[in-house]
Tab-separated table of C-alpha atoms in Angstrom:
chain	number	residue	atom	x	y	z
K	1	UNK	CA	66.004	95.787	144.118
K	2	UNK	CA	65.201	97.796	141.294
K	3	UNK	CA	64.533	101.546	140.236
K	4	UNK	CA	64.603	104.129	137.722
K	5	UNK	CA	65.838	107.423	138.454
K	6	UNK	CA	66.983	110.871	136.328
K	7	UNK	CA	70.467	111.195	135.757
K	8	UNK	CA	70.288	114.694	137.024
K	9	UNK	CA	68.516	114.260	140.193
K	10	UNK	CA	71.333	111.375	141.145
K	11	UNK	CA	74.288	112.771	140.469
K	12	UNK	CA	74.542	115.799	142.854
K	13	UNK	CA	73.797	113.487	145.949
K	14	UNK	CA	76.552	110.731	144.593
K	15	UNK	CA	79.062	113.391	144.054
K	16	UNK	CA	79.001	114.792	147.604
K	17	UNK	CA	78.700	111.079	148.943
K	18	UNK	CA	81.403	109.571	146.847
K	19	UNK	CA	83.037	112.838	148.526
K	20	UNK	CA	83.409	111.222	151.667
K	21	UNK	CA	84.870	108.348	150.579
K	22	UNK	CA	89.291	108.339	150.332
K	23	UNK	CA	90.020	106.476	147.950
K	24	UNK	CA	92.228	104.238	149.449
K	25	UNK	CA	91.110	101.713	151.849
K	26	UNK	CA	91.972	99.148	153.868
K	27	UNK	CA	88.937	97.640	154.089
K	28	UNK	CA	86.619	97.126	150.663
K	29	UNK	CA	83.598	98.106	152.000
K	30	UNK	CA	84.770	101.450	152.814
K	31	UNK	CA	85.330	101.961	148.901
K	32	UNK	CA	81.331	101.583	148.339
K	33	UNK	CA	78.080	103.453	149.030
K	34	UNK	CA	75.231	101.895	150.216
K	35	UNK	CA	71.750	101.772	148.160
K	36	UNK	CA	68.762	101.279	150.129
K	37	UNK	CA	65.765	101.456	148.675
K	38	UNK	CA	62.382	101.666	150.216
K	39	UNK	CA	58.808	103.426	150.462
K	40	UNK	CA	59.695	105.088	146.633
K	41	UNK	CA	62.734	106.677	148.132
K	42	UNK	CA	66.458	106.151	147.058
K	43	UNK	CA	68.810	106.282	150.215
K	44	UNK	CA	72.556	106.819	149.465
K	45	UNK	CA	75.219	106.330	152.438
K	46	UNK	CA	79.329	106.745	152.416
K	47	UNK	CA	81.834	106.952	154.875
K	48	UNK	CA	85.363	106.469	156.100
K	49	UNK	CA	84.341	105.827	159.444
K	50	UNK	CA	85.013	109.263	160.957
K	51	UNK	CA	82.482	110.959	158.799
K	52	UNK	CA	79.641	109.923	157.309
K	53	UNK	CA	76.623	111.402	154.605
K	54	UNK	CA	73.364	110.218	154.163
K	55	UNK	CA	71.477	111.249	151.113
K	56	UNK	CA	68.081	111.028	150.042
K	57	UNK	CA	66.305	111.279	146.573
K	58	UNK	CA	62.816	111.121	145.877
K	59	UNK	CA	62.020	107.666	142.802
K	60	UNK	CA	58.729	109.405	140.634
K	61	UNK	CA	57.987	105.718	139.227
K	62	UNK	CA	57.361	102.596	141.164
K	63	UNK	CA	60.464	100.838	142.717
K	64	UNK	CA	61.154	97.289	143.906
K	65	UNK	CA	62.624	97.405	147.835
K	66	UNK	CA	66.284	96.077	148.182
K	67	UNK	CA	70.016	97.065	149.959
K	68	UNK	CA	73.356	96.700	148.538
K	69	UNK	CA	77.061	98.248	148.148
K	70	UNK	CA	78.449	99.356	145.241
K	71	UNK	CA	81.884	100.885	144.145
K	72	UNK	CA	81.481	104.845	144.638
K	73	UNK	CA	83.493	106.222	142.141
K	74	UNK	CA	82.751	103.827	139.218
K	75	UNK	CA	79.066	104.534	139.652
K	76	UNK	CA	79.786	108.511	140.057
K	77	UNK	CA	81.783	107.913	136.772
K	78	UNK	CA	79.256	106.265	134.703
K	79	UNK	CA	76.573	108.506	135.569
K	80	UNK	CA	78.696	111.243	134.918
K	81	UNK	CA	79.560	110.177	131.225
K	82	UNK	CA	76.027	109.433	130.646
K	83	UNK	CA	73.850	112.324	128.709
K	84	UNK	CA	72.547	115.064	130.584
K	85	UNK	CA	69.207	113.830	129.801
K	86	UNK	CA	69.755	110.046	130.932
K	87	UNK	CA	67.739	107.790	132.737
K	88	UNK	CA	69.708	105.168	134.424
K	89	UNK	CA	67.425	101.717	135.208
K	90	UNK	CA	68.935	99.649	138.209
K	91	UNK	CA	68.686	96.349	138.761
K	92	UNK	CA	70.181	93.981	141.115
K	93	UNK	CA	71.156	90.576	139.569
K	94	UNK	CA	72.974	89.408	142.822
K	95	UNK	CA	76.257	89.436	142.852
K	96	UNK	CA	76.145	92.165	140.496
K	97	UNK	CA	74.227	95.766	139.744
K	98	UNK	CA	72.919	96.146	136.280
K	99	UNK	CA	72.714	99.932	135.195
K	100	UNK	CA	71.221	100.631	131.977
K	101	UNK	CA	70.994	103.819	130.226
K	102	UNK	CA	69.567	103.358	126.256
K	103	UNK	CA	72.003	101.375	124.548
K	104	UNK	CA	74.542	101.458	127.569
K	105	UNK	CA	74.728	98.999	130.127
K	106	UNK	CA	77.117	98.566	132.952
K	107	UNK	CA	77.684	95.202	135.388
K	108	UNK	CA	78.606	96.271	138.633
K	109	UNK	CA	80.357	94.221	141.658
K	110	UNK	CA	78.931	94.303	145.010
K	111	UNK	CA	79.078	93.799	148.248
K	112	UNK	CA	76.292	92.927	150.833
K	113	UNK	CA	75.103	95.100	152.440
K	114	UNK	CA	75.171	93.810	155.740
K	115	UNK	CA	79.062	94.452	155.776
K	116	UNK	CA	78.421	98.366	155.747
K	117	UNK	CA	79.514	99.936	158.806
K	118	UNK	CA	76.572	101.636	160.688
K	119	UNK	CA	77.258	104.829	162.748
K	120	UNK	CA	76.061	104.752	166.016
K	121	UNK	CA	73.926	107.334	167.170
K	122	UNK	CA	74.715	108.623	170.108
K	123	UNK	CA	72.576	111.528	172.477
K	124	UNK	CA	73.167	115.071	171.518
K	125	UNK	CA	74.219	117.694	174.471
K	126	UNK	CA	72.950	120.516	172.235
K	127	UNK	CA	70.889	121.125	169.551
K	128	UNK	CA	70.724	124.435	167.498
K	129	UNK	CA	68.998	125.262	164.540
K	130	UNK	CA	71.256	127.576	162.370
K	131	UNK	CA	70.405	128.748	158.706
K	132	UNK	CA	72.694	127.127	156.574
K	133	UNK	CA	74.079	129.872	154.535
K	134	UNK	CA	75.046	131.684	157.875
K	135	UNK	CA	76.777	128.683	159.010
K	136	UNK	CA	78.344	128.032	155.496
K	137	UNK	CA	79.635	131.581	156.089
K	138	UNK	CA	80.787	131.102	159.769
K	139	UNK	CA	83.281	128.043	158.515
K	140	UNK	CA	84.589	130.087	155.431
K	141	UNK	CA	85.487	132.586	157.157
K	142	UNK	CA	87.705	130.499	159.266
K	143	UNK	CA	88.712	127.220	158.179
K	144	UNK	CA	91.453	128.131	155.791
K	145	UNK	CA	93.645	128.752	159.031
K	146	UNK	CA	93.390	124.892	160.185
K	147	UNK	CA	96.511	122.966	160.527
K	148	UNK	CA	97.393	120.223	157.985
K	149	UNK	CA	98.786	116.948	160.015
K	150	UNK	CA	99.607	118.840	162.643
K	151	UNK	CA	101.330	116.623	165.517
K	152	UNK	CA	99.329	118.836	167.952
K	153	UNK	CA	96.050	116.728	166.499
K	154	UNK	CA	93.918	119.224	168.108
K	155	UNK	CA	94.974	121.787	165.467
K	156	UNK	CA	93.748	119.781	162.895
K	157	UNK	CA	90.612	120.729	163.401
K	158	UNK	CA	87.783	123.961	164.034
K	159	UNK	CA	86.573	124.806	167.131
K	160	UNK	CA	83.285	125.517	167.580
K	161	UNK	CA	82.067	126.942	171.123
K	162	UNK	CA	78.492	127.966	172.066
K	163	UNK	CA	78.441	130.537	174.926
K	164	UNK	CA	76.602	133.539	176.097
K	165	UNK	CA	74.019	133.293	173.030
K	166	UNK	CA	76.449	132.862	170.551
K	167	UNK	CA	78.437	130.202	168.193
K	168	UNK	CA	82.005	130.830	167.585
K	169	UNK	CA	84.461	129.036	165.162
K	170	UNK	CA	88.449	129.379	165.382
K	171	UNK	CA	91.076	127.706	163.412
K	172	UNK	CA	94.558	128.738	164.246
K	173	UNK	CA	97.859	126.526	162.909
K	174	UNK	CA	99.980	128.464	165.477
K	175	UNK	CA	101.065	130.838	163.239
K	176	UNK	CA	97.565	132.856	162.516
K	177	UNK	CA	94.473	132.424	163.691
K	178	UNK	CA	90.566	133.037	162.756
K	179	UNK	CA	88.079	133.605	164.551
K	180	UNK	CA	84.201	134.302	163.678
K	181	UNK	CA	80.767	134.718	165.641
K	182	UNK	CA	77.353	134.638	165.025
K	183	UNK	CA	73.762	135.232	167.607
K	184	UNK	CA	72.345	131.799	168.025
K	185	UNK	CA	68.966	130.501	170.712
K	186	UNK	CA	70.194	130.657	173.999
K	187	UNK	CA	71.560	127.229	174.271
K	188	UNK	CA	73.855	126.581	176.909
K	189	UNK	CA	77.934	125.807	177.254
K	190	UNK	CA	79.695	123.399	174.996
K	191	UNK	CA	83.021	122.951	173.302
K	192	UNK	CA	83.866	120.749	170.517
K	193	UNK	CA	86.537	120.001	167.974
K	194	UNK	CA	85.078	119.068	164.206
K	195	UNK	CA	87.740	117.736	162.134
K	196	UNK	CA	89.321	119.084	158.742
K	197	UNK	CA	87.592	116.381	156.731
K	198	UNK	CA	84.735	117.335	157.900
K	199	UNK	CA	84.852	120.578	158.118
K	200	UNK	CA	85.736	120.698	154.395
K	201	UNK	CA	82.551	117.983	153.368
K	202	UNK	CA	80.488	120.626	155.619
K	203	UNK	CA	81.224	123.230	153.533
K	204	UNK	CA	80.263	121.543	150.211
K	205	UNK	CA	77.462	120.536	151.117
K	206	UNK	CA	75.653	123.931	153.106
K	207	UNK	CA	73.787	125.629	150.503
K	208	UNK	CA	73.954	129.165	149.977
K	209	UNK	CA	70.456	129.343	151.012
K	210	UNK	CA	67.919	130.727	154.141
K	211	UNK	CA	66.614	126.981	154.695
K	212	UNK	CA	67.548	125.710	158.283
K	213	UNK	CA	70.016	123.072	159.446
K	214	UNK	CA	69.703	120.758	162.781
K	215	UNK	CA	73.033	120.460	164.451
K	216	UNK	CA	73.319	118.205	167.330
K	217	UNK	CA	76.807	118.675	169.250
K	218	UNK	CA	77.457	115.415	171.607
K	219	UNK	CA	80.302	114.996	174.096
K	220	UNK	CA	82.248	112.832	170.538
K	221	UNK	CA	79.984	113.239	167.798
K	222	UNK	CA	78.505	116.040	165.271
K	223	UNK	CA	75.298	115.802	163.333
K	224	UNK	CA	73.929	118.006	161.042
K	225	UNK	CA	70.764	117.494	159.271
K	226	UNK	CA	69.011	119.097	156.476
K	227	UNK	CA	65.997	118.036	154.350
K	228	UNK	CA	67.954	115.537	151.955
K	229	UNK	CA	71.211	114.760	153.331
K	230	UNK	CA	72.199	113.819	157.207
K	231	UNK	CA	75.907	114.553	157.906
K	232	UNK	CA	77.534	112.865	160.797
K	233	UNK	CA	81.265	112.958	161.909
K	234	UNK	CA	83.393	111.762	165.092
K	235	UNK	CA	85.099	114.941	166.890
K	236	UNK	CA	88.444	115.443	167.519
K	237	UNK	CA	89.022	114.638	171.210
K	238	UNK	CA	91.350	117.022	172.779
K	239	UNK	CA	91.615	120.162	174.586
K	240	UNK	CA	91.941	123.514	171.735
K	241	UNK	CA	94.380	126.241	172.887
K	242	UNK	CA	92.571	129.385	175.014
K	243	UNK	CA	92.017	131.632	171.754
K	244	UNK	CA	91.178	134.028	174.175
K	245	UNK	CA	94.653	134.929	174.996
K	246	UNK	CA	95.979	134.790	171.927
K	247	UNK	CA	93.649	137.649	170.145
K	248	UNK	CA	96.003	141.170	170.220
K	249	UNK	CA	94.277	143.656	172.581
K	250	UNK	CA	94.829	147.163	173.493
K	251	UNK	CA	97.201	147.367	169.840
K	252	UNK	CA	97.708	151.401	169.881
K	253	UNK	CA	98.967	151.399	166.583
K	254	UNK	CA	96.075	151.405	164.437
K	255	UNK	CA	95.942	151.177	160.036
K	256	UNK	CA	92.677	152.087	158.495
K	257	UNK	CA	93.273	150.795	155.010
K	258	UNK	CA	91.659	149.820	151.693
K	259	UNK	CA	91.141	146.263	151.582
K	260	UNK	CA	90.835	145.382	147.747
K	261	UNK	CA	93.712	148.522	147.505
K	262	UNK	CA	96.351	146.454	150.160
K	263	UNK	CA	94.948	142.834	148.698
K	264	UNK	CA	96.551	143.677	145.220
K	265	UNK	CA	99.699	145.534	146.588
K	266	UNK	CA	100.367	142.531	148.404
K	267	UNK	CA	99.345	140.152	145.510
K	268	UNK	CA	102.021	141.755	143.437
K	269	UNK	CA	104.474	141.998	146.234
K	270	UNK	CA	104.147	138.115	146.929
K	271	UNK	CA	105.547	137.091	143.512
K	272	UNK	CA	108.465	137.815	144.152
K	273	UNK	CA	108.664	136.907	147.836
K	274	UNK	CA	110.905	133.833	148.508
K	275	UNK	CA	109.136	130.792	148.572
K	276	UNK	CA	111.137	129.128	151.373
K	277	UNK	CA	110.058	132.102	153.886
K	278	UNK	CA	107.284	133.824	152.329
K	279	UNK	CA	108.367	137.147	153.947
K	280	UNK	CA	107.361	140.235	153.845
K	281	UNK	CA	108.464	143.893	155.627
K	282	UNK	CA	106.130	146.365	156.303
K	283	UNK	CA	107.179	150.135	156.761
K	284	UNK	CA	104.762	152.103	158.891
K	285	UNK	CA	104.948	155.991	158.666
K	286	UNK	CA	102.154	158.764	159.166
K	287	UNK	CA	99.650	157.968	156.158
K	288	UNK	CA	101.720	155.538	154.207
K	289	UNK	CA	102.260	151.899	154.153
K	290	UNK	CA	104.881	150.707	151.975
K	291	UNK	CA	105.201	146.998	151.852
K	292	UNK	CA	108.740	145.553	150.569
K	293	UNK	CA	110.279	142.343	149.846
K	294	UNK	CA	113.075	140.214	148.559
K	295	UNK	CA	114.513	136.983	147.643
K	296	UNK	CA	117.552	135.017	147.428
K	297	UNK	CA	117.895	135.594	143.591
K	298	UNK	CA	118.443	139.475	145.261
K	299	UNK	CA	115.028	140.245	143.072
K	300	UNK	CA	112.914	142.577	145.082
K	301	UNK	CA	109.500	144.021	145.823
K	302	UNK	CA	107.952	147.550	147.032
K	303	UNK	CA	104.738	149.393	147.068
K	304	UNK	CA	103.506	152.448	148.659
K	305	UNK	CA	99.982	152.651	149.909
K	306	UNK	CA	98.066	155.326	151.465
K	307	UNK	CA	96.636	154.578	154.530
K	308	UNK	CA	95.019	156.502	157.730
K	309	UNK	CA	97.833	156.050	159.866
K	310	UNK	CA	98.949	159.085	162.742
K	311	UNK	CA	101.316	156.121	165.085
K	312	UNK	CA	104.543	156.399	165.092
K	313	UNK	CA	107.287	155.125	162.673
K	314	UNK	CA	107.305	151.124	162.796
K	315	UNK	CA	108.998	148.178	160.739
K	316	UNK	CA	107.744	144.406	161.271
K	317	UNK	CA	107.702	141.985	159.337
K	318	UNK	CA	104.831	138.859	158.197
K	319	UNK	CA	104.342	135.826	156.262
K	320	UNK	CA	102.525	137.524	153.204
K	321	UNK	CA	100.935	134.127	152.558
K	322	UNK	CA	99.536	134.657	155.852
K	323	UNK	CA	98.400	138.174	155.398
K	324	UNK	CA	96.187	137.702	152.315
K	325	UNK	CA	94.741	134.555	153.241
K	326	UNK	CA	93.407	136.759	156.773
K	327	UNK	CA	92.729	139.900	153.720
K	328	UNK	CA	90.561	138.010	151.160
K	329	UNK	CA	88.515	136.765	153.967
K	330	UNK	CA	87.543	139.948	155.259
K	331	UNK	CA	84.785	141.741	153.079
K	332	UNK	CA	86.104	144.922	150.837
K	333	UNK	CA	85.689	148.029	151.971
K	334	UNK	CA	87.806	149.786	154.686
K	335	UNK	CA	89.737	147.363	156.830
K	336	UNK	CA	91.051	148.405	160.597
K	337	UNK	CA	94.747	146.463	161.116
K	338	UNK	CA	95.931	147.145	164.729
K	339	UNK	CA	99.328	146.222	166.596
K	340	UNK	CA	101.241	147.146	170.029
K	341	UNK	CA	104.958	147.443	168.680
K	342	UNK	CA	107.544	145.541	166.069
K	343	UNK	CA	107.162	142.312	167.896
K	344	UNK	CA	103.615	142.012	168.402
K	345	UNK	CA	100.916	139.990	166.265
K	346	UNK	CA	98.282	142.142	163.792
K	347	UNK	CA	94.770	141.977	164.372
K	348	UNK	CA	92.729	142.431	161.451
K	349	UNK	CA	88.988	143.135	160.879
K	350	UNK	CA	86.180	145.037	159.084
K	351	UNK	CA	86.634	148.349	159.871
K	352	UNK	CA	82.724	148.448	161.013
K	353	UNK	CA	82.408	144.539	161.957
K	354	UNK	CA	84.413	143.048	164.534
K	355	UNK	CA	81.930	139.409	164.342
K	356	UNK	CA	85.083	137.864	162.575
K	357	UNK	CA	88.583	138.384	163.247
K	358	UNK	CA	92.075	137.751	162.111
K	359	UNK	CA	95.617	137.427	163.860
K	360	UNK	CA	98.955	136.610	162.106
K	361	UNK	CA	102.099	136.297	164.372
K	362	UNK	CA	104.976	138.599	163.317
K	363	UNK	CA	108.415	136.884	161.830
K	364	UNK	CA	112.308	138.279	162.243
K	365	UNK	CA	112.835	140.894	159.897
């Protein structure tokens, strides 16, 4: 193996692969990527064996065919310290990887490449082709409301459900939920569970731009495939809770608010909200919110908004942590916040959009 490549055009693709791989293993390999090398083409491949990324880079000069592992984040370092301008030379001295950049040269261990664990591909039950900033969009919107370690595994994870024309994502910890939609191909019925790793490596690597995406749902696997990287990841198997009952409806008390206004009442609120309960009372009354708060140092909190508001008097009470995460995913303008009564959850949406929605369960006042 050997090939010459730009130090700019390599290190984008090695930073999302090295991405993927923890950096503590229990098996060696796991702590490489794999270089294959073929047809003028660099291929770059890392995984933990739940997910997995395949990258590919175009070589401009003439390159010598040849496989191999090497460490992922000592080669992501290197090329990373290198000049901006760099061109890095590899070339395989078995049992090591030369790299040489002008007067710099680096002797890398390896590992064959034949003990690289190759993910199986299995047959897709759907297939949709999504534009990947809409998709970027459709997990932003939601994924901050995953669990973390949840022992209800299935929590740990996105749902994504393709039904009547349309793909939905929810992410709920059992405290709040999220939930966001967007028109897709008719394409049949299907359920599946992505995971928060991947979820999160998803989301770094959709561009921000119009280009289209290839994602193939299977009964345990997700693949999603663009023109220079292939993502692949196991799914959670499990069955995610009906979202359907969980989403507020028929709320008769409904707040038509300013949504940058009641973000930054609420950021200022929150500092001195106690960090044990993050808690937070709001006062309803006919055009005026007035959100209060205290902590065990006895320090306290209050702000008065005005808001479109004609409901009768109400006190309940929130996690505020809860409440802006749902806020600063909404889009500013006017927001529409709607409840049933002091012990119900709050719905909250885009006062003109109701594609993507937000629920936060109330706490004891």
């Amino acid at each position: 193996m050997k090939f010459t490549i730009e130090r700019e055009k390599l290190l984008k693709p090695l930073q999302l692969i090295a991405g993927v791989v923890e950096r503590r293993q229990t098996l060696p390999i796991l702590a490489n990527i794999l270089l294959v090398v073929k047809k003028n083409e660099l291929m770059l491949t890392g995984t933990d064996l739940e997910v997995e990324l395949m990258g590919r880079v175009a070589l401009e000069k003439t390159a010598e065919a040849g496989t191999i592992t090497v460490p992922a984040r000592k080669l992501m370092d290197i090329c990373r310290s290198l000049p901006e301008s760099a061109v890095l030379e590899f070339i395989l001295d078995e049992p090591k990887l030369i790299v040489k950049s002008g007067r710099s040269r680096f002797s890398l261990a390896t590992l064959p490449a034949a003990e690289f664990p190759n993910t199986e591909e299995l047959p897709g039950q759907i297939e949709l082709n999504i534009v990947q900033q809409d998709l970027r969009n459709l997990i932003e919107c939601t994924q901050f409301a995953m669990a973390q370690q949840d022992v209800r595994y299935y929590l740990n994870g996105m749902l994504w459900e393709v039904k009547n024309n349309r793909l939905t994502s929810v992410a709920t910890d059992g405290h709040r939920m999220a939930l966001s939609t967007m028109a897709i191909a008719p394409n049949g019925l299907h359920q599946v569970i992505v995971p928060r790793k991947a979820i999160v490596e998803l989301s770094r690597l959709l561009a921000d731009t119009a280009e289209d995406v290839l994602v193939t749902l299977g009964s345990n696997q997700l693949r999603v495939k663009a023109n220079d990287y292939m993502f692949t990841s196991k799914l959670i198997d499990g069955r995610f809770p009906d979202y359907t009952k969980v989403i507020p409806k028929g709320g008769d008390k409904i707040i038509v608010v300013e949504r940058d206004e009641l973000k930054q009442a609420l950021s200022r609120v929150a500092i001195l909200a106690s960090e044990k309960h993050r808690s937070v009372r709001l006062e309803l009354r006919a055009g005026l919110l007035r959100v209060l708060t205290n902590n065990p140092e006895q320090e306290e909190a209050e702000e008065e908004i005005s808001i479109i508001y004609q409901g009768n008097d109400l006190d309940i009470g929130f996690n505020i942590s809860y409440l802006l995460d749902a806020i600063a995913a909404v889009p500013s303008g006017q927001i529409k916040l709607s409840l049933a009564g002091a012990d119900s959850s709050i719905r909250i949406e885009a006062f003109d959009n109701d594609q993507t929605v937000y629920v936060v369960m109330p706490m004891r006042l």
